Coordinates of C-alpha atoms in Angstrom, one line a residue:
D1 CA 109.6 -11.5 -118.3
P2 CA 108.7 -14.9 -116.9
N3 CA 112.0 -16.2 -118.1
D4 CA 114.1 -13.7 -116.1
L5 CA 115.1 -15.9 -113.1
D6 CA 117.3 -13.1 -111.7
C7 CA 114.3 -10.8 -111.4
E8 CA 112.3 -13.6 -109.6
R9 CA 115.1 -14.1 -107.1
A10 CA 115.5 -10.3 -106.5
I11 CA 111.8 -10.0 -105.8
A12 CA 111.8 -13.0 -103.4
F13 CA 114.8 -11.5 -101.6
A14 CA 113.2 -8.0 -101.3
T15 CA 109.9 -9.2 -100.1
G16 CA 111.0 -12.2 -98.0
R17 CA 108.5 -14.4 -99.7
R18 CA 108.3 -17.2 -102.2
V19 CA 107.4 -15.9 -105.7
R20 CA 104.9 -17.7 -107.8
M21 CA 104.7 -16.7 -111.4
L22 CA 101.3 -16.3 -113.2
L23 CA 100.6 -15.2 -116.8
A24 CA 98.1 -12.5 -117.5
S25 CA 97.3 -10.4 -120.5
P26 CA 98.0 -6.6 -120.4
I27 CA 94.3 -5.8 -120.4
V28 CA 93.7 -7.9 -117.3
L29 CA 96.6 -6.3 -115.5
A30 CA 95.5 -2.8 -116.4
N31 CA 91.9 -3.5 -115.2
R32 CA 93.2 -4.8 -111.9
I33 CA 95.4 -1.8 -111.4
D34 CA 92.5 0.5 -112.1
E35 CA 90.4 -1.4 -109.7
L36 CA 92.9 -1.0 -106.9
Y37 CA 94.1 2.5 -107.5
R38 CA 91.2 4.2 -109.3
P39 CA 88.0 2.9 -107.8
E40 CA 85.9 5.5 -109.5
N41 CA 86.6 3.7 -112.8
V42 CA 85.1 0.5 -111.3
V43 CA 82.0 2.5 -110.3
E44 CA 81.6 3.9 -113.7
R45 CA 81.8 0.5 -115.3
L46 CA 79.2 -0.8 -112.8
L47 CA 76.9 2.1 -113.6
E48 CA 77.3 1.5 -117.3
N49 CA 75.6 -1.8 -116.9
V50 CA 72.6 -0.3 -115.1
S51 CA 69.6 0.0 -117.4
A52 CA 67.2 1.6 -115.0
K53 CA 67.2 5.4 -114.9
Y54 CA 66.4 7.2 -111.7
E55 CA 66.3 10.9 -110.9
V56 CA 67.3 11.4 -107.3
E57 CA 67.7 14.8 -105.6
S58 CA 68.0 15.9 -102.0
I59 CA 65.1 18.0 -100.6
N60 CA 66.0 21.1 -98.5
E61 CA 69.6 20.0 -98.3
E62 CA 71.3 23.1 -96.9
I63 CA 74.8 22.2 -98.0
E64 CA 77.1 24.4 -100.1
A65 CA 78.3 22.9 -103.4
S66 CA 81.9 23.3 -102.4
T67 CA 81.5 20.9 -99.5
M68 CA 80.1 18.2 -101.7
D69 CA 83.6 17.5 -103.1
I70 CA 85.3 14.7 -101.2
S71 CA 88.4 14.5 -103.3
A72 CA 90.7 17.3 -104.3
G73 CA 89.3 17.8 -107.7
G74 CA 85.7 16.9 -107.0
E75 CA 85.1 15.5 -110.5
G76 CA 86.4 12.1 -109.6
E77 CA 83.7 11.6 -107.0
R78 CA 80.7 12.2 -109.3
P79 CA 80.5 8.4 -110.0
I80 CA 80.2 7.9 -106.2
M81 CA 77.2 10.3 -106.1
R82 CA 75.6 8.4 -108.9
L83 CA 76.3 5.1 -107.2
V84 CA 74.6 6.3 -104.0
D85 CA 71.6 7.6 -105.9
Y86 CA 71.3 4.2 -107.7
I87 CA 71.6 2.2 -104.4
L88 CA 68.8 4.3 -102.8
A89 CA 66.5 4.4 -105.8
E90 CA 66.8 0.7 -106.5
G91 CA 66.2 -0.1 -102.9
I92 CA 63.0 2.0 -102.9
A93 CA 61.9 0.4 -106.1
Q94 CA 62.3 -3.1 -104.6
R95 CA 60.3 -2.2 -101.5
T96 CA 63.3 -2.3 -99.2
S97 CA 62.8 -1.3 -95.6
D98 CA 66.5 -0.6 -94.8
I99 CA 69.8 -0.7 -96.7
H100 CA 72.9 -2.1 -95.0
I101 CA 76.4 -1.0 -96.3
E102 CA 79.1 -3.1 -94.5
S103 CA 82.8 -2.9 -95.0
E104 CA 84.5 -6.3 -95.0
E105 CA 88.1 -7.4 -95.2
T106 CA 88.4 -7.3 -99.0
E107 CA 85.1 -5.7 -100.2
V108 CA 82.1 -3.6 -99.4
A109 CA 78.8 -5.4 -99.3
V110 CA 75.4 -3.7 -100.0
R111 CA 72.4 -5.6 -98.6
Y112 CA 68.7 -4.9 -98.8
R113 CA 66.2 -6.0 -96.2
I114 CA 63.0 -6.9 -98.2
D115 CA 60.0 -8.2 -96.4
G116 CA 62.1 -8.7 -93.2
V117 CA 64.8 -10.8 -94.9
I118 CA 68.3 -9.4 -95.7
R119 CA 69.6 -10.1 -99.2
Q120 CA 73.0 -9.1 -100.6
V121 CA 72.6 -7.3 -103.9
M122 CA 76.0 -5.7 -104.7
T123 CA 79.7 -6.2 -103.9
L124 CA 82.1 -3.2 -104.3
P125 CA 85.9 -2.8 -104.0
R126 CA 87.0 -2.0 -100.5
T127 CA 88.5 1.3 -101.7
V128 CA 85.0 2.5 -102.6
G129 CA 83.9 2.2 -98.9
I130 CA 85.1 5.6 -97.5
P131 CA 83.9 7.9 -100.3
L132 CA 80.6 5.9 -100.4
V133 CA 80.0 6.4 -96.6
S134 CA 81.1 10.0 -96.8
R135 CA 78.6 10.8 -99.5
I136 CA 75.7 9.3 -97.4
K137 CA 76.9 11.3 -94.4
I138 CA 76.9 14.5 -96.3
M139 CA 73.3 13.8 -97.5
S140 CA 72.2 13.2 -93.9
G141 CA 74.1 16.1 -92.3
L142 CA 76.6 14.0 -90.4
D143 CA 80.3 14.7 -89.7
I144 CA 82.4 13.0 -92.4
A145 CA 85.6 13.5 -90.4
D146 CA 84.4 11.6 -87.4
R147 CA 84.7 7.9 -88.1
L148 CA 85.2 6.7 -84.5
R149 CA 81.8 7.4 -83.0
P150 CA 78.3 6.3 -83.9
Q151 CA 76.2 9.0 -85.6
D152 CA 72.5 9.3 -86.5
G153 CA 71.0 11.6 -89.1
R154 CA 68.1 12.0 -91.4
A155 CA 67.6 13.1 -95.0
R156 CA 64.8 13.6 -97.5
V157 CA 65.2 12.7 -101.1
A158 CA 62.9 12.7 -104.2
V159 CA 63.1 9.7 -106.4
N160 CA 61.4 10.4 -109.8
G161 CA 59.6 13.3 -108.1
I162 CA 58.3 11.2 -105.1
P163 CA 59.6 12.4 -101.7
V164 CA 61.0 9.7 -99.4
D165 CA 62.3 10.1 -95.8
L166 CA 65.6 8.4 -94.8
R167 CA 67.0 7.6 -91.4
V168 CA 70.8 7.1 -91.4
S169 CA 72.8 5.4 -88.7
T170 CA 76.6 4.8 -88.7
L171 CA 78.6 2.4 -86.5
P172 CA 82.4 2.1 -86.3
A173 CA 83.4 -1.6 -87.0
S174 CA 86.6 -3.5 -87.3
H175 CA 86.9 -3.1 -91.1
G176 CA 85.3 0.4 -91.4
E177 CA 82.0 2.1 -90.7
K178 CA 78.8 0.3 -91.2
V179 CA 75.9 2.4 -92.5
V180 CA 72.2 1.5 -92.2
V181 CA 69.7 3.6 -94.2
R182 CA 66.1 3.1 -93.1
I183 CA 63.6 4.0 -95.9
L184 CA 60.3 5.5 -94.8
D185 CA 58.2 5.6 -97.9
Q186 CA 54.7 7.1 -97.3
R187 CA 53.3 5.1 -100.2
A188 CA 54.3 1.8 -98.6
M189 CA 52.8 2.6 -95.2
V190 CA 49.7 0.5 -94.6
L191 CA 47.1 2.4 -92.7
S192 CA 44.3 -0.2 -92.8
L193 CA 44.2 -2.7 -90.0
E194 CA 42.4 -5.2 -92.3
K195 CA 45.1 -5.0 -94.9
M196 CA 47.7 -5.6 -92.2
G197 CA 46.3 -9.0 -91.6
I198 CA 44.4 -8.4 -88.4
D199 CA 40.9 -9.9 -88.8
G200 CA 38.2 -11.8 -87.1
D201 CA 38.0 -11.8 -83.3
A202 CA 41.4 -9.9 -83.0
L203 CA 40.0 -7.1 -85.1
T204 CA 36.8 -6.9 -83.0
R205 CA 38.9 -6.7 -79.8
L206 CA 41.2 -4.1 -81.3
H207 CA 38.2 -1.9 -82.4
A208 CA 36.8 -2.2 -78.9
L209 CA 40.1 -0.8 -77.5
L210 CA 40.1 2.1 -79.9
D211 CA 36.6 3.0 -78.9
L212 CA 37.8 3.8 -75.4
R213 CA 38.0 7.4 -74.2
E214 CA 40.6 6.8 -71.5
G215 CA 43.1 4.2 -70.5
F216 CA 46.5 2.8 -71.5
V217 CA 46.9 0.6 -74.6
L218 CA 50.3 -0.9 -75.5
V219 CA 51.7 -2.3 -78.7
T220 CA 54.5 -4.8 -78.1
G221 CA 57.0 -6.8 -80.0
P222 CA 60.7 -6.9 -81.0
T223 CA 62.4 -4.4 -83.3
G224 CA 61.1 -4.7 -86.8
S225 CA 57.7 -6.3 -85.8
G226 CA 55.6 -3.4 -87.2
K227 CA 54.7 -1.6 -84.0
T228 CA 55.1 1.8 -85.6
T229 CA 52.9 1.0 -88.5
T230 CA 50.2 -0.4 -86.2
L231 CA 50.3 2.7 -84.0
Y232 CA 49.9 5.0 -87.0
S233 CA 47.1 2.9 -88.3
V234 CA 45.4 3.1 -84.9
L235 CA 45.9 6.9 -84.9
R236 CA 44.2 7.2 -88.3
R237 CA 41.3 5.2 -86.9
V238 CA 41.1 7.3 -83.7
Q239 CA 41.4 10.6 -85.7
E240 CA 38.0 9.9 -87.2
R241 CA 36.5 10.9 -83.8
A242 CA 37.6 14.5 -84.2
V243 CA 39.8 14.6 -81.1
N244 CA 43.0 16.4 -80.2
I245 CA 45.9 14.0 -80.8
I246 CA 49.5 14.8 -79.7
T247 CA 52.5 12.4 -80.2
V248 CA 56.0 12.5 -78.7
E249 CA 58.4 10.3 -80.8
D250 CA 62.1 9.7 -81.3
P251 CA 62.2 10.1 -84.3
V252 CA 59.0 11.3 -85.9
E253 CA 58.9 8.6 -88.7
Y254 CA 55.7 9.5 -90.6
R255 CA 54.0 12.9 -90.7
I256 CA 50.3 12.7 -90.4
P257 CA 48.2 15.8 -91.2
G258 CA 46.0 17.0 -88.4
I259 CA 48.2 15.5 -85.6
V260 CA 50.7 17.4 -83.5
Q261 CA 53.9 15.4 -83.5
V262 CA 56.8 16.3 -81.1
Q263 CA 60.3 15.2 -81.8
V264 CA 62.4 14.2 -78.8
N265 CA 65.6 16.2 -78.4
E266 CA 67.6 15.0 -75.4
K267 CA 70.5 17.4 -76.1
A268 CA 68.0 20.3 -75.6
G269 CA 66.4 18.7 -72.6
L270 CA 63.3 17.6 -74.4
T271 CA 62.9 14.0 -73.3
F272 CA 59.8 11.8 -73.3
A273 CA 59.1 12.6 -69.7
S274 CA 59.6 16.4 -70.0
A275 CA 57.6 16.5 -73.2
L276 CA 54.7 14.6 -71.6
R277 CA 54.5 17.1 -68.8
S278 CA 54.1 19.9 -71.2
I279 CA 51.7 18.0 -73.5
L280 CA 49.3 17.4 -70.6
R281 CA 48.9 21.2 -70.4
Q282 CA 47.8 21.3 -74.0
D283 CA 44.4 19.7 -73.4
P284 CA 45.0 16.5 -75.4
D285 CA 42.4 13.7 -75.8
V286 CA 44.8 11.1 -77.2
L287 CA 48.5 10.8 -76.4
L288 CA 51.0 8.6 -78.3
V289 CA 54.3 8.0 -76.6
G290 CA 56.8 6.5 -79.0
E291 CA 58.4 4.1 -76.5
I292 CA 58.3 3.5 -72.7
R293 CA 62.0 3.5 -71.8
D294 CA 62.2 4.4 -68.1
R295 CA 60.3 4.6 -64.9
E296 CA 59.6 8.4 -65.1
T297 CA 58.1 8.1 -68.6
A298 CA 56.0 5.1 -67.7
G299 CA 54.7 6.8 -64.5
I300 CA 53.6 9.9 -66.3
A301 CA 51.9 7.9 -69.1
V302 CA 50.0 5.7 -66.6
Q303 CA 49.0 8.8 -64.6
A304 CA 47.7 10.4 -67.8
A305 CA 45.7 7.3 -68.5
L306 CA 44.2 7.4 -65.0
T307 CA 43.2 11.1 -65.4
G308 CA 41.0 10.7 -68.5
H309 CA 43.3 10.4 -71.5
L310 CA 43.7 7.6 -74.0
V311 CA 47.5 6.8 -74.0
L312 CA 49.1 4.7 -76.7
S313 CA 52.7 3.5 -76.5
T314 CA 55.1 0.6 -77.3
L315 CA 57.3 -1.8 -75.3
H316 CA 59.8 -4.4 -76.4
T317 CA 58.5 -7.7 -75.0
I318 CA 57.9 -11.1 -76.4
D319 CA 54.2 -11.4 -75.8
A320 CA 51.2 -9.5 -74.4
A321 CA 51.3 -10.9 -70.8
S322 CA 55.1 -10.1 -70.5
S323 CA 54.3 -6.4 -71.0
I324 CA 52.7 -6.2 -67.6
T325 CA 55.7 -7.8 -65.9
R326 CA 58.0 -5.4 -67.8
L327 CA 56.0 -2.3 -66.6
A328 CA 56.3 -3.7 -63.0
D329 CA 60.1 -4.2 -63.5
I330 CA 60.5 -0.6 -64.7
G331 CA 59.0 0.5 -61.4
V332 CA 55.2 1.2 -62.0
D333 CA 53.0 0.1 -59.1
T334 CA 51.0 -3.0 -60.0
Y335 CA 47.7 -1.5 -58.7
K336 CA 48.2 1.5 -61.0
I337 CA 48.9 -0.9 -64.0
A338 CA 45.7 -2.8 -63.1
A339 CA 43.6 0.4 -63.0
A340 CA 45.1 2.1 -66.1
L341 CA 45.8 -0.7 -68.6
K342 CA 43.0 -1.6 -71.0
G343 CA 44.7 -3.8 -73.5
V344 CA 48.0 -5.0 -75.0
I345 CA 48.6 -5.8 -78.7
A346 CA 51.5 -8.1 -79.3
Q347 CA 52.5 -8.7 -82.9
R348 CA 55.0 -10.1 -85.3
L349 CA 55.3 -9.9 -89.1
V350 CA 55.4 -12.8 -91.5
R351 CA 55.9 -12.7 -95.3
R352 CA 52.9 -13.0 -97.5
L353 CA 52.9 -15.6 -100.2
C354 CA 53.1 -14.3 -103.7
T355 CA 49.7 -14.8 -105.3
H356 CA 51.2 -15.0 -108.8
C357 CA 53.4 -18.1 -108.2
R358 CA 52.3 -19.9 -105.0
R359 CA 51.3 -23.6 -105.4
P360 CA 49.7 -26.3 -103.2
A361 CA 52.1 -27.9 -100.8
T362 CA 52.6 -31.6 -101.4
D363 CA 54.7 -32.4 -98.3
P364 CA 52.8 -34.0 -95.4
I365 CA 52.1 -31.9 -92.3
P366 CA 54.8 -32.6 -89.6
G367 CA 53.5 -34.7 -86.8
R368 CA 54.2 -32.2 -84.1
L369 CA 51.9 -29.6 -85.9
R370 CA 48.9 -31.9 -86.5
T371 CA 47.4 -30.7 -83.2
W372 CA 46.8 -27.3 -84.8
I373 CA 46.4 -28.2 -88.5
P374 CA 44.0 -30.9 -89.6
D375 CA 45.4 -33.5 -92.1
V376 CA 42.8 -32.5 -94.7
T377 CA 43.9 -28.9 -94.8
Q378 CA 45.3 -27.6 -98.1
L379 CA 48.5 -25.7 -97.4
W380 CA 50.5 -23.5 -99.9
E381 CA 54.2 -23.1 -100.5
P382 CA 56.4 -20.4 -102.2
V383 CA 57.8 -20.9 -105.7
G384 CA 59.3 -17.7 -107.1
C385 CA 58.6 -15.5 -110.1
P386 CA 59.6 -12.1 -111.4
E387 CA 56.8 -10.4 -109.5
C388 CA 58.4 -11.5 -106.1
S389 CA 62.1 -11.4 -107.3
Q390 CA 62.2 -15.2 -107.2
T391 CA 61.6 -15.3 -103.4
G392 CA 58.0 -16.7 -103.4
Y393 CA 56.9 -13.9 -101.1
R394 CA 55.7 -10.4 -101.7
G395 CA 54.7 -8.1 -98.8
R396 CA 54.1 -8.9 -95.1
L397 CA 51.1 -9.3 -92.8
A398 CA 50.7 -9.1 -89.1
I399 CA 50.0 -11.9 -86.6
A400 CA 48.7 -10.6 -83.4
E401 CA 47.4 -11.5 -79.9
I402 CA 45.2 -8.9 -78.3
L403 CA 44.9 -9.0 -74.5
T404 CA 41.8 -7.2 -73.2
V405 CA 41.9 -6.5 -69.4
T406 CA 38.9 -8.1 -67.7
H407 CA 38.0 -7.9 -64.0
E408 CA 39.8 -11.3 -63.4
L409 CA 43.0 -10.0 -65.2
E410 CA 42.8 -6.8 -63.3
R411 CA 42.8 -8.8 -60.0
L412 CA 45.8 -10.9 -61.1
I413 CA 47.8 -7.8 -62.2
A414 CA 47.1 -6.0 -58.9
A415 CA 48.2 -9.2 -57.1
N416 CA 51.5 -9.1 -59.1
Q417 CA 51.0 -12.6 -60.5
P418 CA 53.6 -13.9 -63.0
S419 CA 53.0 -13.4 -66.7
V420 CA 52.3 -17.1 -67.2
R421 CA 49.2 -17.0 -65.0
I422 CA 48.1 -13.7 -66.7
G423 CA 48.6 -15.2 -70.1
A424 CA 46.6 -18.4 -69.2
A425 CA 43.8 -16.3 -67.8
A426 CA 43.7 -14.1 -70.9
R427 CA 43.5 -17.2 -73.2
A428 CA 40.7 -18.6 -71.0
S429 CA 38.8 -15.3 -71.6
G430 CA 39.1 -15.8 -75.4
M431 CA 42.5 -14.3 -76.4
R432 CA 44.1 -16.0 -79.4
S433 CA 47.9 -16.5 -79.1
L434 CA 50.4 -15.4 -81.7
W435 CA 50.8 -19.0 -82.7
D436 CA 47.0 -19.4 -83.2
S437 CA 46.9 -16.2 -85.3
A438 CA 49.8 -17.4 -87.5
I439 CA 48.2 -20.8 -88.0
G440 CA 45.0 -19.1 -89.1
H441 CA 47.0 -17.3 -91.8
V442 CA 48.6 -20.6 -92.9
I443 CA 45.2 -22.4 -93.1
G444 CA 43.9 -19.3 -95.1
G445 CA 46.6 -19.7 -97.7
L446 CA 48.2 -16.3 -96.9
T447 CA 51.6 -17.5 -95.8
S448 CA 53.5 -20.8 -95.6
L449 CA 54.2 -23.1 -92.6
D450 CA 57.9 -22.7 -93.0
E451 CA 57.6 -18.9 -92.8
V452 CA 55.6 -19.2 -89.5
I453 CA 58.2 -21.5 -88.0
R454 CA 60.9 -19.1 -89.1
V455 CA 59.3 -16.3 -87.0
L456 CA 57.7 -18.2 -84.1
D457 CA 58.7 -21.2 -81.9
V458 CA 56.3 -24.1 -81.9
P459 CA 54.5 -24.0 -78.5
R460 CA 55.8 -26.6 -76.0
D461 CA 52.9 -26.4 -73.5
E462 CA 50.5 -28.2 -75.8
P463 CA 52.3 -31.4 -76.9
P464 CA 50.8 -32.7 -80.1
V465 CA 49.7 -36.3 -80.5
T466 CA 51.1 -38.2 -83.4
E467 CA 49.8 -41.4 -84.9
T468 CA 53.2 -43.2 -84.5
A469 CA 54.1 -41.9 -81.1
P470 CA 54.4 -44.8 -78.6
A471 CA 51.8 -44.4 -75.9
R472 CA 49.2 -46.3 -73.9
V473 CA 45.8 -44.9 -72.9
A474 CA 44.0 -45.1 -69.6
V475 CA 40.4 -44.1 -69.1
R476 CA 40.0 -41.2 -66.7
S477 CA 38.0 -42.2 -63.6
N478 CA 35.4 -39.4 -64.0
G479 CA 32.7 -40.4 -66.5
S480 CA 32.1 -36.9 -67.7
G481 CA 34.8 -37.0 -70.3
S482 CA 35.9 -33.5 -69.4
E483 CA 39.4 -32.4 -68.4
S484 CA 39.8 -30.3 -65.2
A485 CA 41.5 -27.0 -65.5
A486 CA 44.4 -28.0 -63.3
D487 CA 45.3 -31.1 -65.5
S488 CA 47.4 -30.3 -68.5
R489 CA 48.1 -33.9 -69.7
A490 CA 47.4 -34.7 -73.3
M491 CA 43.8 -35.9 -73.9
V492 CA 42.0 -37.6 -76.8
Q493 CA 38.3 -38.1 -77.3
V494 CA 37.1 -41.5 -78.5
G495 CA 33.4 -42.2 -78.6
G496 CA 32.6 -39.4 -76.2
A497 CA 35.0 -40.7 -73.5
A498 CA 38.1 -38.9 -72.4
F499 CA 41.4 -40.8 -72.5
E500 CA 44.8 -39.7 -71.0
L501 CA 48.1 -40.3 -72.9
I502 CA 50.8 -41.8 -70.6
D503 CA 54.3 -41.3 -71.8
S504 CA 55.9 -44.6 -70.7
E505 CA 55.0 -48.1 -69.5
E506 CA 56.7 -47.5 -66.1
P507 CA 54.2 -47.5 -63.2
A508 CA 53.8 -44.1 -61.5
E509 CA 55.6 -43.6 -58.2
V510 CA 52.4 -42.4 -56.6
A511 CA 49.6 -44.8 -56.0
A512 CA 46.0 -44.0 -56.0
S513 CA 45.4 -41.0 -53.7
D514 CA 44.5 -42.0 -50.1
G515 CA 43.5 -38.5 -49.1
R516 CA 46.9 -37.5 -47.7
I517 CA 48.6 -34.3 -48.7
T518 CA 51.8 -34.9 -50.8
V519 CA 54.8 -32.7 -49.9
L520 CA 58.1 -32.4 -51.8
L521 CA 61.1 -31.3 -49.7
V522 CA 63.8 -29.6 -51.7
D523 CA 67.0 -28.9 -49.7
D524 CA 70.7 -29.7 -50.2
E525 CA 71.1 -30.5 -46.4
A526 CA 70.4 -34.2 -45.9
A527 CA 70.1 -33.8 -42.1
L528 CA 67.5 -31.1 -42.4
R529 CA 65.5 -33.1 -45.0
K530 CA 65.6 -36.2 -42.7
A531 CA 64.3 -34.2 -39.7
L532 CA 61.6 -32.5 -41.7
R533 CA 60.5 -35.7 -43.3
S534 CA 60.1 -37.4 -39.9
V535 CA 58.1 -34.5 -38.5
L536 CA 55.8 -34.2 -41.6
E537 CA 55.2 -38.0 -41.8
D538 CA 54.2 -38.0 -38.1
E539 CA 51.7 -35.2 -39.0
G540 CA 50.1 -37.5 -41.7
F541 CA 51.7 -36.1 -44.9
R542 CA 53.2 -38.2 -47.7
V543 CA 56.7 -36.9 -48.2
F544 CA 59.2 -37.0 -51.1
E545 CA 62.7 -35.5 -51.3
A546 CA 65.0 -33.7 -53.7
Q547 CA 68.6 -32.6 -53.0
D548 CA 69.0 -30.0 -55.8
G549 CA 66.9 -28.0 -58.3
A550 CA 67.3 -30.4 -61.2
E551 CA 66.1 -33.3 -59.1
A552 CA 63.2 -31.2 -57.8
I553 CA 61.8 -30.6 -61.3
E554 CA 62.0 -34.3 -62.0
Q555 CA 60.3 -35.2 -58.8
V556 CA 57.5 -32.7 -59.4
D557 CA 56.6 -34.4 -62.6
R558 CA 56.9 -37.8 -61.0
C559 CA 55.1 -37.4 -57.6
V560 CA 52.8 -34.4 -58.5
P561 CA 53.0 -32.8 -55.0
D562 CA 50.3 -30.7 -53.5
V563 CA 52.9 -28.4 -51.8
V564 CA 56.6 -27.9 -52.5
V565 CA 58.9 -26.8 -49.6
L566 CA 61.7 -25.2 -51.5
D567 CA 65.2 -24.0 -50.3
L568 CA 66.7 -21.1 -52.4
L569 CA 70.4 -21.9 -52.1
L570 CA 70.6 -25.1 -54.2
P571 CA 73.4 -26.6 -56.3
Q572 CA 73.1 -26.6 -60.1
V573 CA 69.7 -25.0 -60.4
D574 CA 68.8 -22.5 -57.6
G575 CA 65.4 -22.0 -56.0
Y576 CA 64.5 -19.0 -58.0
E577 CA 65.0 -20.9 -61.3
V578 CA 62.9 -23.8 -60.0
L579 CA 60.2 -21.3 -59.2
R580 CA 60.4 -19.8 -62.6
L581 CA 60.2 -23.2 -64.3
L582 CA 57.2 -24.2 -62.2
R583 CA 55.3 -21.1 -63.0
A584 CA 56.2 -21.3 -66.7
R585 CA 54.5 -24.6 -67.3
E586 CA 50.8 -25.2 -67.5
S587 CA 50.9 -28.4 -65.5
T588 CA 52.7 -26.9 -62.5
M589 CA 51.8 -23.3 -62.5
E590 CA 49.2 -23.9 -59.8
T591 CA 51.5 -26.0 -57.5
R592 CA 51.8 -24.4 -54.1
V593 CA 55.3 -23.4 -53.0
I594 CA 56.6 -22.5 -49.6
V595 CA 60.1 -21.0 -49.6
L596 CA 62.6 -21.8 -46.8
T597 CA 65.6 -19.6 -46.7
A598 CA 68.3 -18.4 -44.3
H599 CA 67.9 -14.9 -45.6
G600 CA 65.0 -13.5 -43.7
D601 CA 65.4 -9.8 -44.7
E602 CA 62.6 -7.8 -46.3
E603 CA 64.3 -7.6 -49.7
S604 CA 64.6 -11.4 -50.0
E605 CA 61.0 -11.9 -49.0
V606 CA 59.8 -9.4 -51.6
R607 CA 61.9 -11.1 -54.3
V608 CA 60.5 -14.5 -53.3
F609 CA 56.9 -13.4 -53.7
Q610 CA 57.7 -11.6 -57.0
A611 CA 59.1 -14.9 -58.3
G612 CA 55.7 -16.6 -57.7
A613 CA 56.0 -18.2 -54.2
D614 CA 52.9 -18.7 -52.1
D615 CA 54.5 -18.5 -48.7
F616 CA 57.8 -17.6 -47.0
L617 CA 59.6 -19.0 -43.9
A618 CA 63.0 -17.9 -42.6
K619 CA 65.3 -20.4 -41.0
P620 CA 65.3 -21.4 -38.2
F621 CA 61.5 -22.2 -38.1
R622 CA 59.0 -24.1 -36.0
P623 CA 58.0 -27.5 -37.5
R624 CA 54.4 -27.2 -36.3
A625 CA 54.1 -23.7 -38.0
L626 CA 55.3 -25.3 -41.3
S627 CA 52.8 -28.1 -40.9
A628 CA 50.0 -25.6 -40.4
R629 CA 51.0 -23.5 -43.5
I630 CA 51.2 -26.7 -45.7
R631 CA 47.7 -27.6 -44.7
A632 CA 46.4 -24.1 -45.3
L633 CA 48.0 -24.0 -48.8
A634 CA 46.8 -27.5 -49.7
G635 CA 43.3 -26.7 -48.8
R636 CA 43.2 -23.5 -50.8
D637 CA 41.0 -23.4 -54.0

């Protein structure tokens, strides 16, 4: 009774809180009580509004009927079973790759990942969370009583008579367990490289790799980039040669007739490495290793490639050239990598524009992208229709860069050169980068520019030229109009002559070259810099100084030295980071670097050369020896 003030005061006293009165009809109150205390009623009402009818049944589910009851009576949980069936069946119907069930503070969210993008499709009362998770655990053979440890399981269901494999993973979280159900639908698995979006020169390079009879081929990319689909597509192509193919995977995601597939079982001692040892005694022609995870597995795989087998595997790296560095970091000898590795396929997935609703884009091309996309190009943008669930995209396609190991790349790999140099050499030999592949799909109308930018970063090593950018031009002194390989400044062609874009009106610090070798001294000890400068200037060098790593990078861009003499122990940015930045940029990757350090041990020397240094000197050192080394490096091709 809202007029009963004594009742209001009694409630306030008992709870220790201020009472605020609200009016509600009996029906609303009853529904709210049912929602809080009888969640199965909420599920029933939810399912009453579902028009789609699905028949979902577990295949080979060896579970007794008595264990299917979560509650005491069992009857009350039947709506939960129907809800799980609906969530799975609807996800499969919408081409979902994985389903996320997440318990939050006041509710349970159900999200579908469709074409690589997560979308929330359902919100359930928090009290539904435990029985919902328990039902999924029972289907996948997991322990419903253990909610404090992560668990992994698998299940196989038939939706309207069509079998579908499920991979289930649970993770304890602050508000309850999170469940991810990965859907492996054989019907949705693309086994044609052309349909995946790999075409043109990339497809030619890939077919050349698949025609090999021996060697090591890697597929790289982050989680969810389609590596497994590419590997199985490659296996189908190789299977046409009538060869003996054996795979070792964790888990075996798709079953392919005619191929022996081994499931890793670490509890039983069947790891990637132990399985590979046994497989090599089975006379295989082609081996597929699901993932290179440790030094032992990598070593056996490389050894198999060197002894006449074609080995396919995956790595988690950002691009093709980084895969070589990753193998070296794991512990594989670089000379073995150079001899065994035949190619690397790096890829990402972008959403494909819906052909039913896409329309020509009217927005102008951003200035920073005009280097890659001509102004007259007709681009397309998403709209949204019932065919694509109002997203504007339907399906995905691959963007790939395919590195084929040439004699030059083999030499660089064996010399343990950084990934930036290897990548530059691969592009010089004709490899298209991930960005170039993606832009090709944009120009072809298969995807949108916004989607490419969502997946990839715009390259920074090729600064685009805009019409409105403030710049002045200077004619290069050579009349040929061609740009040397070592010069990475922005160039434009006007009337057959080459012009160089200069960023500012300030005069350069370095005058026209007088033939002297330019040296940049980087050290935080002013006394040492002064002494070195005096010695080097007496030897005929032009010398500049920097007292820390940040100033060193600035001076490199300003004075363009022939040789950098670099200390490792620097404030702010240390010498290793300066080395990494120098080797990561096209304009400075060839700059010669001599490292000076007080740590003259073998480990420091090895680390310095792995970071990309050209020479190494331990303190104290002889000035004339430093001068001779500088002249030798500056005269090197």
